[in-house]
Amino acid sequence: MRNVDEDTITRIALAYHEGANNPRLKRIMTSVIQHLHAFARDVELTEDELYQGIQFLTDVGHITDDKRQEFVLLSDTLGLSMLVTALNNHKPAGCTEATVFGPFFVANSPEYENGDDVANGAKGEPCFVTGRVTGLAGEPVPHARIEVWQADSDGFYDVQYAGAPASQGRGTLRSLEDGSFHFRSITAESYPIPYDGPVGRMLTALGRHPWRPAHLHFMIEAPGYERLITHVFRAGDEYLDSDAVFGVRSSLITDWKRHEPGKAPDGTSIGTPFSTLDFTFVLNRAKTGVARRGAPGRSSERRSIAGNWRID
Ligand code: BEZ
Ligand code: FE
């Protein structure tokens, strides 16, 4: 086609992939082209701005490798990740809501027994977590696979430290016959997402901060139920209403009670202040009757989606 102009280019670009034989790809690319063209028209995009945008995405690509995933951060901070989570996790009222997965999940984290300390040396005040996994009718869900991961009190996940240390602040447990589980860890604190790259520059240019409110990540799977990927947030955190990645749901906020040094729930005597929290996870029944396996980006290797994001 010749003499394509601003009035005809959208229609013609769409016509060029009329013969695509993957209908899903065709639908997605049709929408991408329509929205990109509409965006350029809407903001009256200049050639210089188009080049700047391409340069920004090039920078995002250059900093991304098996140790750092800047595209995930971009998707998260633009609200795309949370939108896709919301679109794909419509659940009946009463079920625990899903939220963003984030880049710091590690497949095959160490298996722990109930009562164990998943901190495994991570820095922070002790925290004793109790919970239970149920179905919507309140039925206990025994033997659910519960994966938990969290940052330390400096706001870093184990995989962000240089030298690939042992798993710290993450682990896999199973719920007991009555659906309950309990473990010891450390008290999570609010932390900034990595902001030393192009996404950080974007946030600064937009007058935004990179902080996330304190949270624990959970992924829970049980036969017959939908997999749940969610967080538990701390009531009173100053970033609950300005989470950099839009992940906070009111239903996921709970009191993390702080205790003076003394006798802990596990019967031991603790010489520092510690916290306790309790949360019930309500799973939705799987439509197929079989839990979906796997997780976004999950691999059989022990590595995070982002790999090891080094601090140094
Ligand atoms: C997290 O909660 O681990 C996270 C989520 C989105 C971007 C960065 C970190
Ligand atoms: Fe996190």
Coordinates of C-alpha atoms and ligand atoms in Angstrom, one line a residue:
M1 CA 0.0 0.0 0.0
R2 CA 1.3 3.4 -0.9
N3 CA 0.5 7.0 0.1
V4 CA -0.5 5.9 3.6
D5 CA -1.4 9.0 5.6
E6 CA -2.5 9.9 9.1
D7 CA -6.1 9.2 8.2
T8 CA -5.6 5.8 6.7
I9 CA -2.6 4.3 8.5
T10 CA -4.5 2.7 11.4
R11 CA -6.9 0.8 9.1
I12 CA -4.1 -0.2 6.8
A13 CA -1.8 -1.4 9.6
L14 CA -4.6 -3.6 10.9
A15 CA -5.3 -4.9 7.4
Y16 CA -1.7 -6.0 7.0
H17 CA -2.2 -8.7 9.7
E18 CA -5.6 -9.7 8.4
G19 CA -4.1 -13.1 7.5
A20 CA -2.6 -13.9 10.9
N21 CA -3.5 -17.5 11.7
N22 CA -3.3 -17.1 15.5
P23 CA -6.6 -15.5 16.4
R24 CA -5.5 -14.5 20.0
L25 CA -2.4 -12.8 18.7
K26 CA -4.4 -11.1 16.0
R27 CA -6.9 -9.8 18.6
I28 CA -4.1 -8.6 20.9
M29 CA -2.1 -6.8 18.2
T30 CA -5.2 -5.2 16.7
S31 CA -5.9 -3.6 20.1
V32 CA -2.3 -2.7 20.7
I33 CA -2.1 -0.9 17.3
Q34 CA -5.5 0.9 17.8
H35 CA -4.5 2.1 21.3
L36 CA -1.0 3.1 20.4
H37 CA -2.3 5.1 17.4
A38 CA -5.0 6.7 19.5
F39 CA -2.5 7.6 22.2
A40 CA -0.2 9.3 19.7
R41 CA -3.1 11.3 18.3
D42 CA -4.4 12.1 21.8
V43 CA -1.2 13.6 23.1
E44 CA -0.1 14.9 19.6
L45 CA 3.2 13.0 20.1
T46 CA 6.3 14.7 18.7
E47 CA 9.1 12.9 16.9
D48 CA 11.4 13.8 19.7
E49 CA 9.0 12.4 22.3
L50 CA 8.7 9.2 20.4
Y51 CA 12.5 8.9 20.4
Q52 CA 12.7 9.6 24.1
G53 CA 10.1 6.9 24.7
I54 CA 12.1 4.4 22.6
Q55 CA 15.2 5.4 24.5
F56 CA 13.4 4.8 27.9
L57 CA 12.3 1.3 26.8
T58 CA 15.9 0.6 25.5
D59 CA 17.2 1.6 29.0
V60 CA 14.6 -0.7 30.6
G61 CA 15.8 -3.5 28.4
H62 CA 19.5 -2.8 29.0
I63 CA 19.2 -3.1 32.8
T64 CA 17.1 -6.2 32.5
D65 CA 18.8 -9.6 32.7
D66 CA 18.5 -12.8 34.6
K67 CA 19.3 -10.9 37.8
R68 CA 17.0 -7.9 37.4
Q69 CA 13.6 -7.6 35.8
E70 CA 12.9 -3.9 35.1
F71 CA 9.9 -4.7 32.8
V72 CA 8.1 -6.2 35.7
L73 CA 8.7 -3.1 37.7
L74 CA 7.5 -1.0 34.8
S75 CA 4.3 -3.0 34.5
D76 CA 3.8 -2.9 38.3
T77 CA 4.3 0.8 38.7
L78 CA 2.1 1.6 35.7
G79 CA -0.7 -0.4 37.4
L80 CA -0.8 -2.9 34.6
S81 CA 0.1 -5.9 36.8
M82 CA -2.6 -5.1 39.3
L83 CA -5.1 -4.5 36.6
V84 CA -4.4 -7.9 35.1
T85 CA -4.5 -9.5 38.6
A86 CA -7.9 -7.9 39.1
L87 CA -9.2 -8.9 35.7
N88 CA -8.2 -12.6 36.2
N89 CA -9.2 -13.1 39.9
H90 CA -12.9 -12.4 40.1
K91 CA -14.0 -14.3 43.2
P92 CA -17.2 -14.6 45.2
A93 CA -17.6 -12.3 48.2
G94 CA -15.9 -13.8 51.2
C95 CA -13.0 -15.2 49.4
T96 CA -9.5 -13.8 50.1
E97 CA -8.6 -11.3 47.4
A98 CA -5.6 -11.7 45.2
T99 CA -2.9 -9.1 44.7
V100 CA 0.3 -8.6 42.7
F101 CA 2.9 -11.4 42.5
G102 CA 6.0 -9.1 42.5
P103 CA 9.4 -10.1 41.2
F104 CA 10.8 -11.8 44.4
F105 CA 9.1 -15.2 44.4
V106 CA 11.5 -18.1 44.4
A107 CA 10.3 -21.5 43.3
N108 CA 11.1 -24.5 45.5
S109 CA 11.8 -22.6 48.7
P110 CA 12.8 -24.7 51.7
E111 CA 10.1 -26.9 53.2
Y112 CA 9.4 -26.2 56.9
E113 CA 7.3 -27.8 59.6
N114 CA 4.6 -25.8 61.4
G115 CA 6.3 -23.8 64.2
D116 CA 9.6 -23.5 62.4
D117 CA 11.4 -20.2 61.9
V118 CA 11.4 -19.3 58.2
A119 CA 13.5 -16.2 58.8
N120 CA 16.6 -18.5 58.9
G121 CA 18.7 -15.6 60.1
A122 CA 17.1 -12.7 58.2
K123 CA 17.4 -9.4 60.0
G124 CA 14.4 -8.1 62.0
E125 CA 12.3 -8.4 65.2
P126 CA 10.7 -11.8 65.6
C127 CA 7.2 -12.2 64.3
F128 CA 4.8 -15.2 65.0
V129 CA 2.3 -15.8 62.3
T130 CA -0.8 -18.0 62.7
G131 CA -3.4 -18.6 60.1
R132 CA -5.8 -21.0 58.6
V133 CA -6.9 -22.0 55.2
T134 CA -10.6 -22.6 54.6
G135 CA -13.1 -22.8 51.8
L136 CA -16.0 -20.4 51.3
A137 CA -18.3 -22.4 53.5
G138 CA -15.8 -22.3 56.3
E139 CA -14.6 -25.9 55.7
P140 CA -11.0 -26.4 56.8
V141 CA -8.5 -27.0 53.9
P142 CA -5.9 -29.5 55.2
H143 CA -2.5 -30.1 53.5
A144 CA -2.7 -26.8 51.5
R145 CA 0.8 -25.9 50.2
I146 CA 1.6 -22.5 51.7
E147 CA 4.5 -20.5 50.3
V148 CA 5.5 -17.4 52.1
W149 CA 8.1 -14.8 51.3
Q150 CA 9.0 -11.4 52.7
A151 CA 11.6 -8.7 53.0
D152 CA 13.9 -8.3 56.0
S153 CA 13.7 -5.2 58.3
D154 CA 16.1 -3.3 56.0
G155 CA 13.5 -3.8 53.2
F156 CA 15.4 -6.4 51.1
Y157 CA 14.6 -9.9 50.0
D158 CA 17.3 -12.6 50.3
V159 CA 17.7 -12.6 46.6
Q160 CA 18.6 -8.9 46.5
Y161 CA 21.8 -9.6 48.5
A162 CA 25.0 -10.2 46.6
G163 CA 26.5 -13.7 46.7
A164 CA 23.2 -15.7 46.6
P165 CA 22.9 -16.4 50.4
A166 CA 20.8 -19.2 51.8
S167 CA 17.0 -18.8 51.6
Q168 CA 16.0 -16.3 54.3
G169 CA 12.5 -15.0 55.0
R170 CA 10.8 -17.5 52.7
G171 CA 9.6 -21.1 53.0
T172 CA 7.0 -23.7 52.2
L173 CA 4.6 -25.2 54.8
R174 CA 1.5 -27.3 54.8
S175 CA -1.7 -26.6 56.6
L176 CA -2.7 -29.1 59.4
E177 CA -5.8 -31.3 59.5
D178 CA -7.9 -28.4 60.8
G179 CA -6.6 -26.0 58.1
S180 CA -4.4 -24.1 60.5
F181 CA -0.7 -23.3 60.1
H182 CA 1.8 -21.3 62.2
F183 CA 5.4 -20.3 61.8
R184 CA 8.0 -17.8 63.1
S185 CA 9.6 -15.2 61.0
I186 CA 10.6 -11.5 61.2
T187 CA 8.5 -8.4 61.3
A188 CA 8.3 -7.0 57.7
E189 CA 8.7 -3.3 57.2
S190 CA 7.7 -1.0 54.4
Y191 CA 10.4 -0.8 51.7
P192 CA 11.1 0.9 48.4
I193 CA 11.0 -1.1 45.2
P194 CA 14.3 -0.9 43.4
Y195 CA 14.5 2.6 42.1
D196 CA 18.1 2.9 40.9
G197 CA 17.1 2.3 37.2
P198 CA 14.9 3.9 34.5
V199 CA 11.7 3.0 36.4
G200 CA 13.0 4.9 39.4
R201 CA 13.8 7.9 37.2
M202 CA 10.3 7.7 35.8
L203 CA 8.8 7.7 39.3
T204 CA 11.0 10.7 40.3
A205 CA 10.0 12.6 37.2
L206 CA 6.4 11.9 37.9
G207 CA 6.7 13.1 41.5
R208 CA 6.0 9.6 42.8
H209 CA 7.7 7.6 45.6
P210 CA 8.8 4.0 45.3
W211 CA 7.5 2.7 48.6
R212 CA 5.4 -0.4 49.4
P213 CA 3.6 -0.8 52.8
A214 CA 4.8 -3.7 55.0
H215 CA 3.5 -7.0 53.8
L216 CA 4.0 -10.8 53.7
H217 CA 3.5 -12.6 50.4
F218 CA 1.6 -15.8 50.3
M219 CA 0.9 -18.3 47.5
I220 CA -1.6 -21.1 48.6
E221 CA -2.5 -24.1 46.6
A222 CA -4.8 -27.0 47.4
P223 CA -6.5 -29.7 45.3
G224 CA -10.0 -28.6 44.3
Y225 CA -9.4 -24.9 45.0
E226 CA -8.1 -22.0 42.9
R227 CA -4.5 -21.0 43.6
L228 CA -4.4 -17.8 45.7
I229 CA -1.5 -15.3 45.3
T230 CA -1.9 -12.5 47.9
H231 CA -0.3 -10.4 50.6
V232 CA -1.1 -9.7 54.3
F233 CA -0.6 -6.0 55.0
R234 CA 0.1 -4.3 58.4
A235 CA -2.6 -2.0 59.7
G236 CA -1.4 1.6 60.3
D237 CA 1.4 1.5 57.7
E238 CA 2.0 4.9 56.3
Y239 CA 2.0 3.7 52.7
L240 CA -1.3 1.7 52.6
D241 CA -2.9 4.5 50.6
S242 CA 0.0 5.1 48.2
D243 CA 1.5 1.7 47.4
A244 CA 3.8 2.2 44.5
V245 CA 2.3 -0.9 42.8
F246 CA -1.4 -0.4 43.7
G247 CA -1.6 -3.8 45.5
V248 CA -3.4 -2.9 48.7
R249 CA -6.9 -4.3 49.3
S250 CA -8.7 -3.3 52.6
S251 CA -9.6 -6.9 53.2
L252 CA -5.9 -7.9 53.3
I253 CA -5.0 -5.5 56.1
T254 CA -4.7 -6.9 59.6
D255 CA -3.3 -5.9 63.0
W256 CA 0.3 -6.9 63.6
K257 CA 0.4 -6.8 67.4
R258 CA 3.7 -5.7 69.0
H259 CA 4.7 -7.2 72.3
E260 CA 7.3 -6.3 74.8
P261 CA 10.1 -8.8 75.5
G262 CA 8.9 -11.9 77.3
K263 CA 7.1 -15.2 76.6
A264 CA 6.4 -15.8 73.0
P265 CA 3.6 -17.9 71.5
D266 CA 5.9 -20.8 71.0
G267 CA 6.7 -20.8 74.7
T268 CA 10.2 -19.5 74.3
S269 CA 11.4 -16.4 76.1
I270 CA 12.3 -13.5 73.7
G271 CA 14.6 -10.8 74.8
T272 CA 13.5 -8.2 72.2
P273 CA 10.0 -6.9 71.3
F274 CA 8.2 -9.2 68.9
S275 CA 5.0 -9.1 66.9
T276 CA 2.1 -11.5 66.2
L277 CA -0.4 -11.6 63.4
D278 CA -3.2 -13.9 62.4
F279 CA -5.0 -14.2 59.1
T280 CA -7.6 -16.6 57.6
F281 CA -7.2 -17.3 53.9
V282 CA -10.5 -18.3 52.2
L283 CA -10.0 -20.1 48.9
N284 CA -12.4 -20.2 46.0
R285 CA -13.4 -23.6 44.6
A286 CA -11.6 -24.5 41.3
K287 CA -14.0 -24.6 38.3
T288 CA -12.3 -27.8 37.1
G289 CA -12.1 -29.3 40.5
V290 CA -8.3 -29.3 40.2
A291 CA -5.9 -26.6 41.4
R292 CA -3.9 -24.9 38.8
R293 CA -0.3 -25.7 39.1
G294 CA 2.6 -23.4 38.6
A295 CA 2.9 -19.7 39.0
P296 CA 3.7 -16.8 36.8
G297 CA 7.2 -17.3 35.6
R298 CA 7.7 -20.3 37.9
S299 CA 10.6 -22.5 37.0
S300 CA 11.9 -25.6 38.6
E301 CA 15.1 -23.9 39.5
R302 CA 15.5 -22.1 42.8
R303 CA 15.5 -18.5 41.6
S304 CA 13.3 -15.5 41.7
I305 CA 11.6 -14.1 38.6
A306 CA 14.1 -11.3 38.8
G307 CA 17.0 -13.4 39.8
N308 CA 19.3 -11.9 42.3
W309 CA 18.9 -8.1 42.5
R310 CA 22.1 -7.1 44.0
I311 CA 22.3 -4.1 46.3
D312 CA 26.0 -3.3 45.8
Ligands
BEZ1 C1 7.0 -7.0 46.1 O1 6.1 -6.8 46.8 O2 7.9 -7.8 46.4 C2 7.2 -6.2 44.8 C3 6.1 -6.0 44.0 C4 6.2 -5.2 42.9 C5 7.4 -4.6 42.5 C6 8.5 -4.8 43.4 C7 8.4 -5.6 44.5
FE2 FE 7.1 -7.6 48.6

